[in-house]
Coordinates of C-alpha atoms in Angstrom, one line a residue:
M205 CA 8.3 14.3 52.3
L206 CA 10.3 15.1 55.5
K207 CA 9.3 18.7 55.3
Q208 CA 5.7 17.8 54.9
R209 CA 5.9 15.5 58.0
S210 CA 7.7 18.2 60.0
F211 CA 5.0 20.7 59.1
A212 CA 2.3 18.2 60.1
V213 CA 3.9 17.6 63.5
F214 CA 4.4 21.3 64.1
S215 CA 0.8 22.1 63.2
L216 CA -0.6 19.4 65.4
G217 CA 1.7 20.5 68.3
L218 CA 0.6 24.1 67.8
Q219 CA -3.1 23.0 67.9
H220 CA -2.4 21.5 71.3
V221 CA -0.8 24.7 72.5
L222 CA -3.8 26.8 71.3
A223 CA -6.2 24.3 73.0
M224 CA -4.6 24.9 76.4
Y225 CA -3.3 28.4 76.0
A226 CA -6.4 30.2 77.4
G227 CA -6.3 28.1 80.5
A228 CA -2.5 28.5 80.8
I229 CA -2.5 32.3 80.8
L230 CA -5.8 32.7 82.8
V231 CA -4.2 31.6 86.1
P232 CA -1.3 34.1 86.1
L233 CA -3.7 36.8 85.0
L234 CA -6.1 36.0 87.9
V235 CA -3.5 35.6 90.6
G236 CA -1.2 38.5 89.4
R237 CA -4.0 41.0 89.3
A238 CA -5.5 39.8 92.7
L239 CA -2.1 40.3 94.3
N240 CA -1.6 43.7 92.7
V241 CA 1.6 43.0 90.9
T242 CA 3.0 45.5 88.4
S243 CA 2.5 45.3 84.6
E244 CA 6.2 44.2 84.3
Q245 CA 5.8 41.5 86.9
L246 CA 2.6 40.3 85.3
S247 CA 4.4 40.1 82.0
Y248 CA 7.0 37.9 83.7
L249 CA 4.3 35.7 85.2
L250 CA 2.8 35.1 81.8
A251 CA 6.1 34.2 80.2
I252 CA 7.4 32.0 83.0
D253 CA 4.1 30.2 83.2
L254 CA 4.3 29.2 79.5
L255 CA 8.0 28.2 79.9
T256 CA 7.2 26.0 82.9
C257 CA 4.2 24.5 81.2
G258 CA 6.5 23.4 78.4
I259 CA 9.2 22.0 80.7
A260 CA 6.5 20.2 82.8
T261 CA 4.9 18.7 79.6
L262 CA 8.3 17.4 78.4
L263 CA 9.0 15.9 81.8
Q264 CA 5.6 14.1 81.8
T265 CA 5.9 12.8 78.2
L266 CA 9.1 11.0 79.1
R267 CA 8.9 7.3 79.7
G268 CA 12.1 7.0 81.8
A269 CA 12.9 4.5 84.5
H270 CA 11.7 6.7 87.3
I271 CA 10.0 9.9 85.9
G272 CA 7.3 10.5 83.3
I273 CA 4.1 8.7 82.6
G274 CA 4.9 8.5 78.8
L275 CA 1.5 9.6 77.6
P276 CA 0.7 12.4 75.2
V277 CA -0.4 14.8 78.0
M278 CA -0.1 18.5 78.4
L279 CA 0.5 20.2 81.7
G280 CA -0.7 23.6 82.7
S281 CA -1.2 25.8 85.8
S282 CA -3.8 24.3 88.1
F283 CA -7.1 26.2 88.6
V284 CA -7.4 24.5 92.0
A285 CA -4.5 26.6 93.3
V286 CA -5.9 30.0 92.3
T287 CA -8.0 30.7 95.4
P288 CA -5.5 29.3 97.9
M289 CA -2.6 31.3 96.2
I290 CA -4.6 34.6 96.4
A291 CA -5.6 33.9 100.1
I292 CA -2.0 33.0 101.1
G293 CA -0.7 36.1 99.3
A294 CA -3.2 38.4 100.9
N295 CA -2.6 37.1 104.4
Y296 CA 1.1 36.0 104.4
G297 CA 2.7 37.7 101.4
I298 CA 3.8 36.5 98.0
H299 CA 7.0 34.9 99.5
A300 CA 4.9 32.5 101.5
V301 CA 3.0 31.5 98.4
Y302 CA 6.1 30.2 96.7
G303 CA 7.5 28.6 99.9
S304 CA 4.3 26.6 100.2
I305 CA 4.4 25.6 96.5
I306 CA 8.1 24.4 96.8
T307 CA 7.1 22.3 99.8
A308 CA 4.1 20.8 98.1
G309 CA 6.3 19.8 95.1
V310 CA 8.9 18.1 97.2
F311 CA 6.2 16.3 99.2
I312 CA 4.5 14.9 96.1
F313 CA 7.8 13.8 94.6
L314 CA 8.9 12.0 97.8
F315 CA 5.6 10.3 98.5
A316 CA 4.8 9.4 94.9
R317 CA 5.2 5.7 95.6
F318 CA 2.7 5.9 98.4
F319 CA 0.2 7.6 96.0
G320 CA 0.8 4.8 93.5
K321 CA -0.5 2.3 96.1
L322 CA -3.9 4.1 96.0
T323 CA -4.8 2.8 92.5
V324 CA -7.5 0.6 94.1
L325 CA -9.4 3.8 94.8
F326 CA -9.8 4.5 91.1
P327 CA -12.0 1.8 89.4
P328 CA -14.0 2.8 86.3
V329 CA -16.9 4.1 88.4
V330 CA -14.6 6.6 90.1
T331 CA -12.3 7.6 87.2
G332 CA -15.3 7.9 84.8
T333 CA -17.1 10.1 87.3
V334 CA -14.0 12.3 87.9
V335 CA -13.4 12.8 84.2
T336 CA -17.1 13.6 83.6
L337 CA -17.0 16.2 86.4
I338 CA -13.8 17.7 85.0
G339 CA -15.5 18.1 81.6
L340 CA -18.6 19.5 83.2
S341 CA -16.5 22.0 85.2
L342 CA -14.8 23.2 82.0
V343 CA -17.9 23.7 79.9
P344 CA -19.0 27.0 81.7
A345 CA -15.6 28.6 80.9
G346 CA -16.0 27.6 77.3
V347 CA -19.5 29.0 77.1
K348 CA -18.5 32.2 78.8
N349 CA -15.7 32.6 76.2
M350 CA -18.3 32.0 73.5
A351 CA -20.0 35.1 74.7
G352 CA -16.8 37.1 74.6
G353 CA -15.5 36.6 78.1
E354 CA -17.0 38.2 81.2
K355 CA -14.0 40.4 81.8
I356 CA -11.3 42.2 79.8
N357 CA -8.2 43.3 81.7
G358 CA -10.0 42.9 85.0
S359 CA -13.0 45.0 84.0
A360 CA -16.5 43.9 83.0
N361 CA -16.8 43.3 79.2
P362 CA -19.4 45.6 77.8
E363 CA -19.8 43.3 74.8
Y364 CA -20.3 40.2 76.8
G365 CA -23.1 38.1 75.2
S366 CA -23.3 40.4 72.1
L367 CA -24.7 39.0 68.9
E368 CA -21.3 39.5 67.1
N369 CA -19.5 37.4 69.7
L370 CA -22.1 34.7 69.6
L371 CA -22.1 34.6 65.8
L372 CA -18.3 34.5 65.8
S373 CA -18.1 31.6 68.3
V374 CA -20.9 29.6 66.7
G375 CA -19.3 30.1 63.3
V376 CA -16.0 28.6 64.6
L377 CA -18.0 25.7 66.2
V378 CA -19.9 25.0 63.0
L379 CA -16.7 25.2 60.9
I380 CA -15.0 22.6 63.1
L381 CA -18.0 20.3 62.8
V382 CA -18.2 20.7 59.1
L383 CA -14.5 20.0 58.7
N384 CA -14.8 16.9 60.8
R385 CA -17.7 15.7 58.6
F386 CA -16.3 16.2 55.2
L387 CA -12.5 16.2 55.5
K388 CA -10.3 13.1 56.0
G389 CA -6.8 12.3 57.2
F390 CA -4.4 15.1 58.2
A391 CA -6.8 17.9 57.2
R392 CA -9.4 16.6 59.6
T393 CA -6.9 16.5 62.5
L394 CA -6.2 20.2 62.0
S395 CA -9.9 21.1 62.2
V396 CA -9.6 23.0 65.5
L397 CA -6.5 24.9 64.4
I398 CA -8.2 25.9 61.1
G399 CA -11.3 26.9 63.0
I400 CA -9.3 29.2 65.4
A401 CA -7.3 30.7 62.4
A402 CA -10.5 31.4 60.4
G403 CA -12.3 32.8 63.5
T404 CA -9.4 35.1 64.3
T405 CA -9.2 36.3 60.7
A406 CA -13.0 37.1 60.8
A407 CA -12.6 38.8 64.1
A408 CA -9.8 41.0 62.7
I409 CA -12.0 42.1 59.9
M410 CA -14.7 42.9 62.5
G411 CA -12.1 45.0 64.4
K412 CA -12.0 42.6 67.4
V413 CA -8.3 41.7 67.4
S414 CA -5.8 43.8 69.3
F415 CA -2.0 43.5 69.1
S416 CA -1.2 46.1 71.8
A417 CA 0.0 43.4 74.3
A418 CA 2.5 42.0 71.7
A419 CA 3.8 45.5 70.9
E420 CA 4.6 46.2 74.6
A421 CA 6.1 42.8 75.4
P422 CA 10.0 42.3 75.3
F423 CA 11.6 40.2 72.6
F424 CA 13.5 37.9 74.9
Q425 CA 13.5 37.1 78.6
I426 CA 15.7 34.9 80.8
P427 CA 13.9 33.1 83.6
K428 CA 15.0 34.1 87.1
P429 CA 14.8 31.9 90.1
F430 CA 13.1 33.6 93.1
Y431 CA 12.0 36.5 90.9
F432 CA 9.9 37.9 93.8
G433 CA 12.6 37.3 96.4
A434 CA 13.5 34.5 98.8
P435 CA 10.5 32.3 99.7
S436 CA 9.2 32.0 103.3
F437 CA 7.9 28.8 104.9
E438 CA 4.8 29.3 107.0
I439 CA 2.9 26.3 108.6
G440 CA -0.6 27.6 107.5
P441 CA 0.2 28.2 103.9
I442 CA 2.2 24.9 103.6
L443 CA -0.7 22.8 105.0
T444 CA -3.1 24.5 102.6
M445 CA -0.9 23.9 99.6
L446 CA -0.3 20.3 100.6
I447 CA -4.1 19.8 100.4
V448 CA -4.1 21.5 97.0
G449 CA -1.3 19.1 95.9
M450 CA -3.3 16.1 97.0
V451 CA -6.3 17.3 95.0
I452 CA -4.1 18.0 92.0
I453 CA -3.0 14.3 92.2
V454 CA -6.6 13.1 92.3
E455 CA -7.5 15.3 89.3
S456 CA -4.5 14.2 87.3
T457 CA -5.1 10.6 88.0
G458 CA -8.5 10.9 86.4
V459 CA -7.0 12.5 83.3
F460 CA -4.2 9.9 83.2
Y461 CA -6.8 7.1 83.0
A462 CA -8.9 9.0 80.5
I463 CA -5.9 9.5 78.1
G464 CA -4.7 6.0 78.8
K465 CA -8.1 4.7 77.7
I466 CA -8.0 7.0 74.5
C467 CA -4.5 5.6 73.7
G468 CA -5.5 2.0 74.4
R469 CA -2.9 1.7 77.2
S470 CA -3.5 0.1 80.5
L471 CA -1.7 2.0 83.3
T472 CA 0.2 0.2 86.0
E473 CA 1.0 1.4 89.5
K474 CA 4.6 2.1 88.3
D475 CA 3.3 4.3 85.5
L476 CA 1.2 6.4 87.9
V477 CA 4.2 6.7 90.4
K478 CA 6.4 8.0 87.6
G479 CA 3.6 10.4 86.5
Y480 CA 3.2 11.7 90.1
R481 CA 7.0 12.2 90.4
A482 CA 7.0 14.3 87.2
E483 CA 4.1 16.4 88.6
G484 CA 6.0 16.9 91.8
I485 CA 9.0 18.2 90.0
A486 CA 6.8 20.4 87.8
I487 CA 5.3 22.0 90.9
L488 CA 8.7 22.4 92.5
I489 CA 10.0 24.2 89.4
G490 CA 7.0 26.4 89.5
G491 CA 7.8 27.4 93.1
L492 CA 11.5 28.0 92.3
F493 CA 10.8 30.2 89.3
N494 CA 7.8 31.9 91.0
A495 CA 5.3 30.4 88.6
F496 CA 2.4 28.0 89.7
P497 CA 1.5 24.5 90.7
Y498 CA 0.9 22.3 87.6
N499 CA -1.4 19.5 86.7
T500 CA -2.3 17.5 83.6
F501 CA -4.8 19.4 81.5
A502 CA -8.1 17.7 80.6
Q503 CA -8.9 19.9 77.6
N504 CA -6.1 18.3 75.6
A505 CA -7.7 14.8 76.3
G506 CA -10.7 16.1 74.3
L507 CA -8.4 17.1 71.5
L508 CA -6.8 13.7 71.4
Q509 CA -10.2 12.1 71.2
L510 CA -11.3 14.5 68.5
T511 CA -8.2 14.3 66.2
K512 CA -7.4 10.6 66.8
V513 CA -3.7 11.6 66.7
K514 CA -2.2 10.1 69.9
T515 CA 1.6 10.0 69.3
R516 CA 3.9 11.5 72.0
N517 CA 6.0 13.4 69.4
I518 CA 3.1 15.8 68.8
V519 CA 2.9 16.7 72.5
V520 CA 6.7 16.9 72.7
T521 CA 6.6 19.5 69.9
A522 CA 3.9 21.3 71.8
G523 CA 6.1 21.4 74.9
C524 CA 9.0 22.8 72.9
I525 CA 6.7 25.5 71.4
L526 CA 5.6 26.5 75.0
V527 CA 9.3 26.8 76.0
C528 CA 10.0 29.0 73.1
L529 CA 6.9 31.1 73.8
G530 CA 8.1 31.5 77.4
L531 CA 11.6 32.7 76.3
I532 CA 10.1 35.1 73.7
P533 CA 7.3 37.0 75.4
K534 CA 6.5 39.0 72.3
I535 CA 5.5 35.9 70.4
A536 CA 3.6 34.6 73.4
A537 CA 1.6 37.8 73.5
L538 CA 0.6 37.3 69.9
A539 CA -1.3 34.2 70.8
S540 CA -3.3 36.3 73.4
A541 CA -4.6 38.3 70.4
V542 CA -7.0 35.4 69.6
P543 CA -10.4 36.7 70.8
A544 CA -12.2 34.9 73.6
A545 CA -15.2 34.2 71.4
V546 CA -13.0 32.4 68.9
L547 CA -11.4 30.3 71.7
G548 CA -14.9 29.6 73.1
G549 CA -16.2 28.2 69.9
A550 CA -13.2 25.8 69.6
T551 CA -12.8 24.8 73.2
V552 CA -16.5 24.0 73.9
V553 CA -16.1 21.1 71.4
M554 CA -13.1 19.7 73.3
F555 CA -14.7 20.2 76.7
G556 CA -17.7 18.3 75.5
M557 CA -15.4 15.5 74.3
V558 CA -13.9 15.3 77.8
I559 CA -17.4 14.7 79.1
A560 CA -17.9 12.1 76.4
S561 CA -14.7 10.3 77.5
G562 CA -15.9 10.2 81.0
V563 CA -19.3 8.7 80.0
K564 CA -17.4 6.2 77.9
M565 CA -15.4 5.2 80.9
L566 CA -18.5 4.9 83.0
S567 CA -20.0 2.5 80.4
T568 CA -17.3 0.0 81.4
A569 CA -18.4 0.0 85.0
D570 CA -21.2 -2.4 86.2
L571 CA -24.2 0.0 85.9
K572 CA -26.5 -2.8 87.1
N573 CA -24.9 -2.4 90.5
Q574 CA -27.1 -0.1 92.7
Y575 CA -24.0 1.0 94.7
H576 CA -22.3 2.2 91.5
L577 CA -25.3 4.2 90.5
L578 CA -25.5 5.8 93.9
T579 CA -21.8 6.7 93.7
I580 CA -22.3 8.3 90.3
A581 CA -25.5 10.1 91.3
C582 CA -24.2 11.6 94.6
S583 CA -20.8 12.5 93.2
I584 CA -22.1 14.4 90.1
A585 CA -24.9 16.0 92.1
L586 CA -22.6 17.3 94.8
G587 CA -20.0 18.3 92.3
I588 CA -22.3 20.4 90.3
G589 CA -23.9 21.8 93.4
A590 CA -20.6 22.9 94.8
S591 CA -19.7 24.6 91.5
T592 CA -23.1 26.5 91.1
V593 CA -23.6 27.4 94.8
P594 CA -20.1 27.9 96.3
G595 CA -21.3 30.4 98.9
I596 CA -22.8 27.7 101.1
F597 CA -19.2 26.9 102.3
A598 CA -18.3 30.4 103.2
E599 CA -18.3 29.7 107.0
F600 CA -16.0 26.6 106.7
P601 CA -12.3 26.9 107.9
A602 CA -10.0 27.8 105.0
P603 CA -8.3 24.4 104.4
I604 CA -11.7 22.6 104.3
R605 CA -13.2 25.4 102.2
I606 CA -10.5 24.8 99.6
L607 CA -11.6 21.1 99.3
V608 CA -15.4 21.6 99.1
S609 CA -15.8 24.9 97.2
D610 CA -14.5 23.4 94.0
G611 CA -17.1 21.1 92.3
T612 CA -14.5 18.8 90.7
I613 CA -12.8 18.3 94.1
T614 CA -16.0 17.8 96.0
G615 CA -17.4 15.3 93.4
S616 CA -14.0 13.4 93.1
L617 CA -13.7 13.0 96.9
T618 CA -17.3 11.9 97.1
A619 CA -16.8 9.3 94.4
I620 CA -13.6 7.9 96.1
F621 CA -15.2 7.7 99.6
L622 CA -18.5 6.3 98.4
N623 CA -16.7 3.6 96.4
L624 CA -14.7 2.7 99.5
F625 CA -17.8 2.6 101.7
F626 CA -19.9 0.4 99.3
S627 CA -16.9 -1.8 98.6
L628 CA -16.4 -2.6 102.3
R629 CA -20.2 -3.2 102.6
G630 CA -20.1 -5.5 99.6
K631 CA -17.2 -7.5 101.2
K632 CA -19.1 -7.8 104.5
E633 CA -22.2 -9.1 102.7
K634 CA -20.2 -11.7 100.8
T635 CA -18.6 -12.9 104.1
T636 CA -22.0 -13.1 105.8
Q637 CA -23.3 -15.2 102.9
K638 CA -20.3 -17.6 103.1
T639 CA -20.8 -18.1 106.8
E640 CA -24.5 -18.7 106.5
L641 CA -24.4 -21.3 103.7
P642 CA -22.9 -24.2 105.7
A643 CA -25.6 -23.7 108.4
L644 CA -28.3 -23.8 105.7
D645 CA -26.9 -26.9 104.1
H646 CA -26.8 -28.6 107.5
T647 CA -30.4 -27.8 108.2
L648 CA -31.5 -29.2 104.8
A649 CA -29.5 -32.4 105.6
L650 CA -31.3 -32.8 108.9
E651 CA -34.7 -32.3 107.2
K652 CA -33.9 -35.1 104.8
E653 CA -32.9 -37.5 107.6
V654 CA -36.3 -36.8 109.4

């Protein structure tokens, strides 16, 4: 019985790892290749990223007195930081990249209590909009993976959109749906993992699975602080990364509320402060070990919603798996053998579930309120617009361009500011009504006397 339970916990933890794995390794691949690091350095980036993802996840799942939000959340390298890291590295060097990340981590940790005071900025109309936008921003990546991925090792994929890739991804998607329809209990919770395993097996038969990366990777690797050398601290990169850190907090807050809703737990200001502190430490560790800024991953919220398994021990197991993968790069490289089309078929379900979670949160807002509808409409419209037409911000200064060129950031900030604007307007209207009523009552009394 104990063995069966241990296997179940391990399998569910592995499912969470596979759900976030593609996103976790994509950031080091993008940044490493853009900064022209060597193949050995890129191998280090991939391994240390997984190790730090695991440590960050374990920190966040704690429910200590001062650190950790205590929810079943997974942390991964933030996509928001990709463009800023590449820009800083190109203009100031890779040492300035990590100096700015270290500073941002310390800043978020020290000012976590201040961020916790901002919970009034996140009513259901804001958090629901943010989570919906996060889901919408993830869907294109899932669909591109369904087609096989646009690039392979930095070059255009000649089989992108091929019939084989589409059949493979749709097959995985259909299998997951069928398993959810006809299976019950534990078997249903493993539907995504079964789908990925079956899809990878089918892809291997089709000759689409390569284990060359695993063959070249070392068996064991010790993490090294300041792998690329001592960090440098430049004002420009630091200011840029502080903005990135603030945006990461906004995104993570939306995911905190989404997972809290899924788990049936109401989050307090103290919970959020502990969550922000854990993220600050995670970002600091990323800077010290030359990894990346980290935030709470939304795709795993979709997996929680899909599997209905919401216990923290599952995510703790997933964090331990990530730590092991980071220490043993050869095993980590084996997971990279899963074809993009297989991952696409599985992740598109979970990304869609993130959108569904956001819509569910929006349903708890007062949708009869015209101001709420305007907030949702403008935020989602601008968020999608910024994602689909990012070139319109090309002439903006770099720090501002970081904020507005990402659809999730643009939509999230729009939702926060519009909610504040309409809330202040609503308070003024109520105050005006209260001051006018006594005068109206006095007039009616005079009419009665006449």
